[in-house]
Amino acid sequence: MELTKLQQAYSKLVFLCDANTKIHCLPFFADFVAKYKIAIIEVEAGEGNKNLGAVKLIWEAMINLELDRSALLLNLGGGMLSDLGGFAASCYKRGIDFVNIPTTFLSQIDASFGGKTAINLGSTKNQIGSFVSPVNVLVCPLFLKTLADRETKNGFAEAFKHALIADRNYWDFLLDLNIFDFNRLDWKPIILLSFNIKMKIVNLDPKEEGIRKLLNFGHTLGHAFEAFANRKTEGSLSHGEAVAAGIICESYISMRLLNFPASAMDDICRRFNHFFDKLDFIDEKNTPAFFDLMRHDKKNQKGKINFSLIEEIGKARFDCEVSDELIKESIQYYSELN
Ligand SMILES: NC(=O)c1ccc[n+]([C@@H]2O[C@H](COP(=O)([O-])OP(=O)(O)OC[C@H]3O[C@@H](n4cnc5c(N)ncnc54)[C@H](O)[C@@H]3O)[C@@H](O)[C@H]2O)c1
Ligand SMILES: [Zn+2]
C-alpha cells in the first residue's frame, strides 16, 4: 500500500538489493515489481562492498535507467546497503530521495534511520559520507526469519548499547529476555525501544556536535577492532561483534574513570560472554595497530581520542578524554576475560 503511494508520487522507483536480499526479501514485493516493472540494481553483499566501486556501479545503473531528480531509490537490505544506497542517492543529480526497507535486525533498530550515510575507504570505516535522511523507513520483522543467527546477534550489540547509554529498564528487559530462541522472540518492543532511544538523541543533535556522540559508546575501540580484523579477510568480523568487544573495553574504562559500578560491569561481561564469541586478536601485541586505527576516528578533535562512556547503566557522558595507558589496560582486561 505504502509503495503504491510512492509509485504515484515519484517519476520512477528502483530497488537496490544485495545478492542475499534479492533472494530472501525481494520476493515479498514480487507482485509490485511485476505490476509496475520496477527496475532492480544489485550489488554484492558484505561490508567489503560498501565502497566507491559499488557507488560507481549504482550511479552508472541509475544513469542507464535514465533516473531523473524525481526518482526514488528503495534500499532493501541491512545497514551496509542503506549506508551505501543512501550515500549514492544523496549525490546522484545532487540528491534524490530514498526509502530504507531494513532487512537485518541491526538495521531495523539502528542503521536505517538517524540521518547518516557512509562508505568505507581503504581500511578506515565510514570516513566518506553525508548527513541525509530517508523520506521513509518501512520496518517489517518478517524479514528477520531468513537472517543467519550470527547476523541477529550482531544487531543485539546495538540494542545493548542503547539500553546501556539511556535506559536502565530496557537493560533489565534485555537481561531477562530469552534471546537465544530467535524464532519465538517478539521483535516489536525491542525495535520500538531502540528506535525511540536513538531518535530522541538524534533529534536533539542531528549533526553529532554534542549529545549524539553518546551513540558512539563501544564504537571508538569497536571500529578499530572491526577495521583490524577485516584488513586481511573482509567479513571475518561483523560490526556488532566488534562493537560488543568495544562495549566491554569501554565499560571497563568507564569503571576506572567514572566509577561505573563493578557489579554492573560483571553483568555486562556475563551477558556478553554467553552471547558473543571472545575475539582472540584483541591483545597487547595488536594494541599499537588499534591505536593507529583509532587516530582516524571521526570523533577525534585536535588529535585526541575521545570516548563516550557510561557512569551507570542508563546514563552516559561524551567527550571523555582517556589516557593511552587506560586504553591499553582495557584491552588487557578484555584479553584476560574467560
Ligand atoms: N548509518 C548508521 O547510522 C549506521 C548505524 C549502525 C550501523 N551502520 C552500518 O551498518 C552496517 C552493518 O549492517 P548489517 O549488520 O545490517 O549488515 P549487512 O547489511 O552487511 O547485512 C549482513 C548480511 O545479512 C544479509 N542479509 C540482509 N538481510 C537479510 C535477510 N533478511 N535474510 C538473509 N540475509 C540477509 C546481507 O546480505 C549480508 O550478507 C555497517 O556498515 C555499519 O557501519 C550504520
Ligand atoms: Zn554501530
Coordinates of C-alpha atoms and ligand atoms in Angstrom, one line a residue:
M1 CA 0.0 0.0 0.0
E2 CA 2.7 2.4 1.0
L3 CA 4.7 1.5 -2.0
T4 CA 1.8 2.1 -4.4
K5 CA 1.5 5.6 -2.9
L6 CA 5.2 6.2 -3.5
Q7 CA 4.9 4.9 -7.0
Q8 CA 2.4 7.6 -7.7
A9 CA 4.4 10.3 -6.1
Y10 CA 7.8 9.7 -7.9
S11 CA 8.8 9.6 -11.5
K12 CA 10.4 6.1 -11.1
L13 CA 11.0 3.7 -8.3
V14 CA 14.1 1.5 -8.3
F15 CA 15.0 -1.2 -5.8
L16 CA 18.6 -1.5 -4.6
C17 CA 19.4 -5.0 -3.2
D18 CA 22.4 -7.1 -2.4
A19 CA 22.8 -10.7 -3.6
N20 CA 21.1 -12.0 -0.4
T21 CA 18.2 -9.6 -0.1
K22 CA 17.4 -10.2 -3.7
I23 CA 16.9 -13.8 -2.9
H24 CA 15.3 -13.5 0.5
C25 CA 13.5 -10.2 0.6
L26 CA 12.7 -9.0 -2.9
P27 CA 10.1 -11.8 -3.4
F28 CA 7.9 -10.0 -0.8
F29 CA 7.5 -7.4 -3.4
A30 CA 7.1 -9.6 -6.5
D31 CA 3.6 -8.5 -7.4
F32 CA 4.5 -4.9 -7.1
V33 CA 7.7 -5.2 -9.1
A34 CA 5.9 -7.1 -11.9
K35 CA 2.9 -4.7 -12.0
Y36 CA 4.9 -1.5 -12.2
K37 CA 8.0 -3.0 -14.0
I38 CA 10.3 -1.8 -11.2
A39 CA 13.9 -1.9 -12.1
I40 CA 16.4 -3.6 -9.7
I41 CA 20.0 -2.6 -9.1
E42 CA 22.1 -5.3 -7.4
V43 CA 25.4 -5.0 -5.6
E44 CA 27.5 -7.7 -4.0
A45 CA 26.7 -8.4 -0.3
G46 CA 29.0 -7.7 2.6
E47 CA 30.8 -4.8 4.3
G48 CA 33.7 -5.1 1.8
N49 CA 31.4 -3.8 -0.9
K50 CA 30.4 -0.6 1.0
N51 CA 32.9 1.3 -1.1
L52 CA 33.4 3.6 -4.0
G53 CA 33.4 0.8 -6.6
A54 CA 29.8 -0.1 -5.6
V55 CA 28.7 3.5 -5.5
K56 CA 30.0 3.9 -9.1
L57 CA 28.1 0.8 -10.1
I58 CA 24.9 2.2 -8.7
W59 CA 25.4 5.7 -10.3
E60 CA 26.1 4.0 -13.7
A61 CA 23.0 1.9 -13.3
M62 CA 20.9 5.0 -12.4
I63 CA 22.2 6.8 -15.5
N64 CA 21.4 3.8 -17.7
L65 CA 17.9 3.7 -16.2
E66 CA 17.6 7.4 -17.0
L67 CA 16.6 8.3 -13.5
D68 CA 15.7 11.9 -13.1
R69 CA 15.7 14.0 -9.9
S70 CA 12.2 12.9 -9.0
A71 CA 13.1 9.2 -8.9
L72 CA 13.1 7.3 -5.7
L73 CA 15.6 4.6 -4.6
L74 CA 14.3 1.8 -2.3
N75 CA 17.2 0.4 -0.3
L76 CA 16.2 -3.2 0.5
G77 CA 18.8 -4.6 2.8
G78 CA 20.9 -4.3 6.0
G79 CA 23.0 -1.4 7.3
M80 CA 25.6 -1.9 4.6
L81 CA 23.0 -1.4 1.9
S82 CA 21.2 1.6 3.5
D83 CA 24.5 3.3 4.1
L84 CA 25.7 2.7 0.5
G85 CA 22.4 3.4 -1.2
G86 CA 21.7 6.4 0.9
F87 CA 25.1 7.8 0.1
A88 CA 24.7 7.1 -3.7
A89 CA 21.2 8.7 -3.7
S90 CA 22.5 11.8 -1.7
C91 CA 24.9 12.6 -4.6
Y92 CA 23.1 11.5 -7.7
K93 CA 22.0 14.6 -9.5
R94 CA 22.8 16.4 -6.3
G95 CA 20.4 14.3 -4.3
I96 CA 17.4 12.1 -5.0
D97 CA 15.0 10.8 -2.3
F98 CA 15.4 7.3 -0.9
V99 CA 13.4 5.0 1.4
N100 CA 15.0 2.4 3.6
I101 CA 13.5 -1.0 3.9
P102 CA 15.8 -2.6 6.6
T103 CA 16.1 -6.4 6.5
T104 CA 18.5 -7.1 9.3
F105 CA 17.9 -6.7 13.0
L106 CA 20.8 -4.2 13.3
S107 CA 19.4 -2.0 10.5
Q108 CA 15.8 -2.2 11.9
I109 CA 16.9 -1.0 15.3
D110 CA 19.7 1.3 14.3
A111 CA 21.3 1.8 10.9
S112 CA 18.3 2.5 8.7
F113 CA 17.4 5.8 10.4
G114 CA 19.1 8.7 12.1
G115 CA 20.3 10.6 9.0
K116 CA 23.8 9.2 8.4
T117 CA 25.1 7.5 5.3
A118 CA 28.6 6.3 4.6
I119 CA 31.1 4.2 2.7
N120 CA 34.4 2.9 3.7
L121 CA 37.7 4.0 2.2
G122 CA 40.7 1.6 2.4
S123 CA 40.8 0.1 5.9
T124 CA 39.0 3.1 7.5
K125 CA 35.4 2.8 8.3
N126 CA 32.6 5.3 7.3
Q127 CA 35.1 8.1 6.5
I128 CA 33.2 9.3 3.5
G129 CA 29.5 10.1 3.9
S130 CA 26.7 12.5 4.2
F131 CA 24.1 13.6 6.7
V132 CA 20.9 12.9 4.9
S133 CA 17.7 11.1 5.9
P134 CA 15.4 8.6 4.1
V135 CA 12.0 10.0 3.3
N136 CA 10.6 7.0 5.0
V137 CA 11.7 3.8 6.7
L138 CA 9.5 0.7 6.3
V139 CA 10.2 -1.8 9.0
C140 CA 8.9 -5.4 8.9
P141 CA 10.2 -8.0 11.4
L142 CA 9.1 -10.8 8.9
F143 CA 12.4 -10.2 7.0
L144 CA 14.3 -11.4 10.1
K145 CA 13.1 -15.0 9.6
T146 CA 15.8 -15.7 7.0
L147 CA 18.6 -13.9 8.8
A148 CA 21.5 -16.0 9.9
D149 CA 21.8 -16.3 13.8
R150 CA 25.2 -14.6 13.6
E151 CA 23.6 -11.5 12.0
T152 CA 20.8 -11.4 14.5
K153 CA 23.4 -11.5 17.4
N154 CA 25.2 -8.7 15.6
G155 CA 22.2 -6.5 16.0
F156 CA 21.9 -7.2 19.7
A157 CA 25.1 -5.3 20.3
E158 CA 23.4 -2.1 19.3
A159 CA 20.3 -2.9 21.3
F160 CA 22.5 -3.5 24.4
K161 CA 24.3 -0.2 23.6
H162 CA 21.0 1.7 23.5
A163 CA 20.0 0.3 26.9
L164 CA 23.4 0.9 28.5
I165 CA 23.6 4.6 27.5
A166 CA 20.0 5.6 28.0
D167 CA 17.5 3.2 29.7
R168 CA 18.1 1.0 32.7
N169 CA 14.6 -0.6 32.3
Y170 CA 15.4 -1.6 28.8
W171 CA 18.7 -3.2 30.0
D172 CA 16.8 -5.2 32.6
F173 CA 14.3 -6.2 30.0
L174 CA 17.1 -7.4 27.7
L175 CA 18.8 -9.3 30.6
D176 CA 15.6 -11.1 31.3
L177 CA 14.8 -11.9 27.7
N178 CA 15.3 -15.4 26.4
I179 CA 17.3 -14.0 23.4
F180 CA 18.6 -17.4 22.4
D181 CA 15.4 -18.5 20.8
F182 CA 15.2 -16.1 18.0
N183 CA 12.2 -17.8 16.3
R184 CA 10.0 -17.1 19.3
L185 CA 11.1 -13.6 20.0
D186 CA 8.7 -10.7 19.9
W187 CA 10.8 -8.2 18.0
K188 CA 8.3 -5.3 18.2
P189 CA 9.1 -4.0 21.7
I190 CA 12.9 -4.2 21.1
I191 CA 12.6 -2.4 17.7
L192 CA 10.4 0.3 19.3
L193 CA 12.5 0.8 22.4
S194 CA 15.8 1.0 20.4
F195 CA 14.2 3.3 17.8
N196 CA 12.9 5.7 20.4
I197 CA 16.2 5.9 22.3
K198 CA 18.2 6.6 19.1
M199 CA 15.7 9.1 17.6
K200 CA 15.4 11.0 20.8
I201 CA 19.1 11.6 20.9
V202 CA 19.4 12.2 17.1
N203 CA 16.6 14.8 17.2
L204 CA 18.5 16.7 19.9
D205 CA 21.7 16.8 17.9
P206 CA 21.3 15.6 14.2
K207 CA 24.8 16.5 13.2
E208 CA 26.7 14.9 16.1
E209 CA 28.0 18.1 17.6
G210 CA 27.3 17.1 21.2
I211 CA 24.9 14.6 22.7
R212 CA 24.6 12.3 19.6
K213 CA 28.2 11.2 20.4
L214 CA 26.7 9.1 23.1
L215 CA 25.6 6.7 20.4
N216 CA 29.3 6.0 19.8
F217 CA 29.6 4.2 23.1
G218 CA 31.5 1.0 22.3
H219 CA 32.5 2.2 18.9
T220 CA 35.8 4.0 19.4
L221 CA 37.6 0.7 20.1
G222 CA 34.9 -1.2 18.3
H223 CA 35.6 0.4 15.0
A224 CA 39.3 -0.2 15.4
F225 CA 38.7 -3.9 16.1
E226 CA 36.4 -4.1 13.1
A227 CA 38.8 -2.5 10.8
F228 CA 41.7 -4.5 12.1
A229 CA 40.0 -7.9 11.7
N230 CA 38.8 -7.1 8.3
R231 CA 42.1 -5.9 6.9
K232 CA 43.0 -9.4 5.7
T233 CA 39.7 -11.2 5.4
E234 CA 36.8 -8.8 4.8
G235 CA 33.7 -10.1 6.6
S236 CA 35.5 -12.1 9.2
L237 CA 34.2 -9.8 11.9
S238 CA 30.8 -8.1 11.8
H239 CA 30.1 -4.6 13.1
G240 CA 28.1 -5.9 16.1
E241 CA 30.7 -8.4 17.1
A242 CA 33.3 -5.7 17.1
V243 CA 31.1 -3.3 19.0
A244 CA 30.3 -5.9 21.6
A245 CA 34.0 -6.2 22.4
G246 CA 34.3 -2.4 22.3
I247 CA 31.5 -2.1 24.8
I248 CA 33.3 -4.4 27.2
C249 CA 36.6 -2.4 26.9
E250 CA 34.8 1.0 27.2
S251 CA 32.7 -0.2 30.1
Y252 CA 36.0 -1.1 31.8
I253 CA 37.3 2.4 31.1
S254 CA 34.1 3.8 32.5
M255 CA 34.6 1.8 35.7
R256 CA 38.1 3.1 36.1
L257 CA 37.4 6.7 35.1
L258 CA 33.8 7.4 36.0
N259 CA 33.2 4.9 38.8
F260 CA 30.8 2.8 36.7
P261 CA 29.8 0.1 39.3
A262 CA 31.9 -3.2 39.2
S263 CA 28.7 -5.2 39.7
A264 CA 27.2 -3.8 36.5
M265 CA 30.5 -4.5 34.7
D266 CA 30.1 -8.1 35.8
D267 CA 26.5 -8.2 34.4
I268 CA 27.7 -6.9 31.1
C269 CA 30.6 -9.4 30.9
R270 CA 28.3 -12.3 31.8
R271 CA 25.6 -11.5 29.3
F272 CA 28.1 -10.8 26.5
N273 CA 30.1 -13.9 27.3
H274 CA 27.1 -16.0 26.7
F275 CA 26.1 -14.2 23.6
F276 CA 29.3 -13.1 21.6
D277 CA 32.4 -15.1 20.9
K278 CA 35.5 -13.8 22.5
L279 CA 37.9 -12.2 20.0
D280 CA 41.3 -13.6 20.4
F281 CA 43.1 -11.0 18.4
I282 CA 42.3 -8.3 21.0
D283 CA 45.6 -8.4 22.9
E284 CA 48.7 -6.5 23.9
K285 CA 50.5 -7.4 20.7
N286 CA 47.9 -5.8 18.4
T287 CA 47.4 -2.7 20.6
P288 CA 49.6 -0.4 18.6
A289 CA 47.6 -1.2 15.4
F290 CA 44.3 -0.4 17.3
F291 CA 45.8 3.0 18.3
D292 CA 46.7 3.7 14.7
L293 CA 43.2 2.9 13.6
M294 CA 41.6 5.0 16.4
R295 CA 43.5 8.0 15.3
H296 CA 41.4 8.1 12.2
D297 CA 38.2 8.2 14.2
K298 CA 35.8 11.0 13.2
K299 CA 35.1 11.7 16.9
N300 CA 38.7 12.8 17.5
Q301 CA 39.4 16.5 18.0
K302 CA 42.8 18.1 17.8
G303 CA 44.4 14.7 17.7
K304 CA 42.9 13.5 20.9
I305 CA 40.9 10.2 21.0
N306 CA 37.5 10.9 22.5
F307 CA 35.3 8.4 24.1
S308 CA 31.6 8.2 25.1
L309 CA 31.4 6.4 28.4
I310 CA 28.8 5.3 31.0
E311 CA 28.6 6.5 34.5
E312 CA 25.9 4.0 35.4
I313 CA 23.5 1.8 33.5
G314 CA 21.3 4.2 31.5
K315 CA 23.5 7.2 32.0
A316 CA 26.3 8.2 29.6
R317 CA 28.7 11.0 29.0
F318 CA 30.5 12.1 25.9
D319 CA 33.9 13.8 25.0
C320 CA 35.7 11.9 27.7
E321 CA 39.5 12.1 27.4
V322 CA 41.2 8.8 28.2
S323 CA 44.9 8.2 28.6
D324 CA 46.7 5.8 26.4
E325 CA 47.6 3.8 29.5
L326 CA 44.0 3.2 30.4
I327 CA 43.0 2.3 26.9
K328 CA 45.8 -0.4 27.0
E329 CA 44.6 -1.6 30.3
S330 CA 41.1 -2.1 29.0
I331 CA 42.4 -4.2 26.1
Q332 CA 44.4 -6.3 28.6
Y333 CA 41.2 -6.6 30.8
Y334 CA 39.3 -7.9 27.7
S335 CA 42.1 -10.3 26.8
E336 CA 42.2 -11.8 30.3
L337 CA 38.4 -12.5 30.4
N338 CA 37.4 -16.2 30.5
Ligands
LIG1 N1 24.1 4.8 9.3 C1 24.0 4.5 10.6 O1 23.5 5.2 11.4 C2 24.6 3.1 11.0 C3 24.4 2.7 12.3 C4 24.8 1.4 12.6 C5 25.5 0.6 11.6 N2 25.7 1.1 10.4 C6 26.3 0.3 9.4 O2 25.5 -0.8 9.1 C7 26.4 -1.9 8.6 C8 26.1 -3.2 9.2 O3 24.7 -3.5 8.9 P1 24.2 -5.0 9.0 O4 24.7 -5.7 10.2 O5 22.7 -4.9 8.7 O6 25.0 -5.7 7.8 P2 24.7 -6.0 6.2 O7 23.8 -5.1 5.6 O8 26.0 -6.3 5.6 O9 23.9 -7.4 6.3 C9 24.5 -8.6 6.9 C10 24.3 -9.8 6.0 O10 23.0 -10.2 6.0 C11 22.5 -10.4 4.7 N3 21.0 -10.1 4.8 C12 20.4 -8.9 4.9 N4 19.1 -9.1 5.1 C13 18.9 -10.4 5.1 C14 17.7 -11.2 5.3 N5 16.5 -10.7 5.6 N6 17.8 -12.6 5.1 C15 19.0 -13.1 4.9 N7 20.2 -12.4 4.7 C16 20.1 -11.1 4.8 C17 23.3 -9.4 3.9 O11 23.3 -9.7 2.5 C18 24.6 -9.5 4.5 O12 25.3 -10.6 4.0 C19 27.8 -1.4 8.8 O13 28.3 -1.0 7.6 C20 27.7 -0.2 9.8 O14 28.7 0.7 9.6 C21 25.2 2.3 10.0
ZN2 ZN 27.2 0.7 15.3

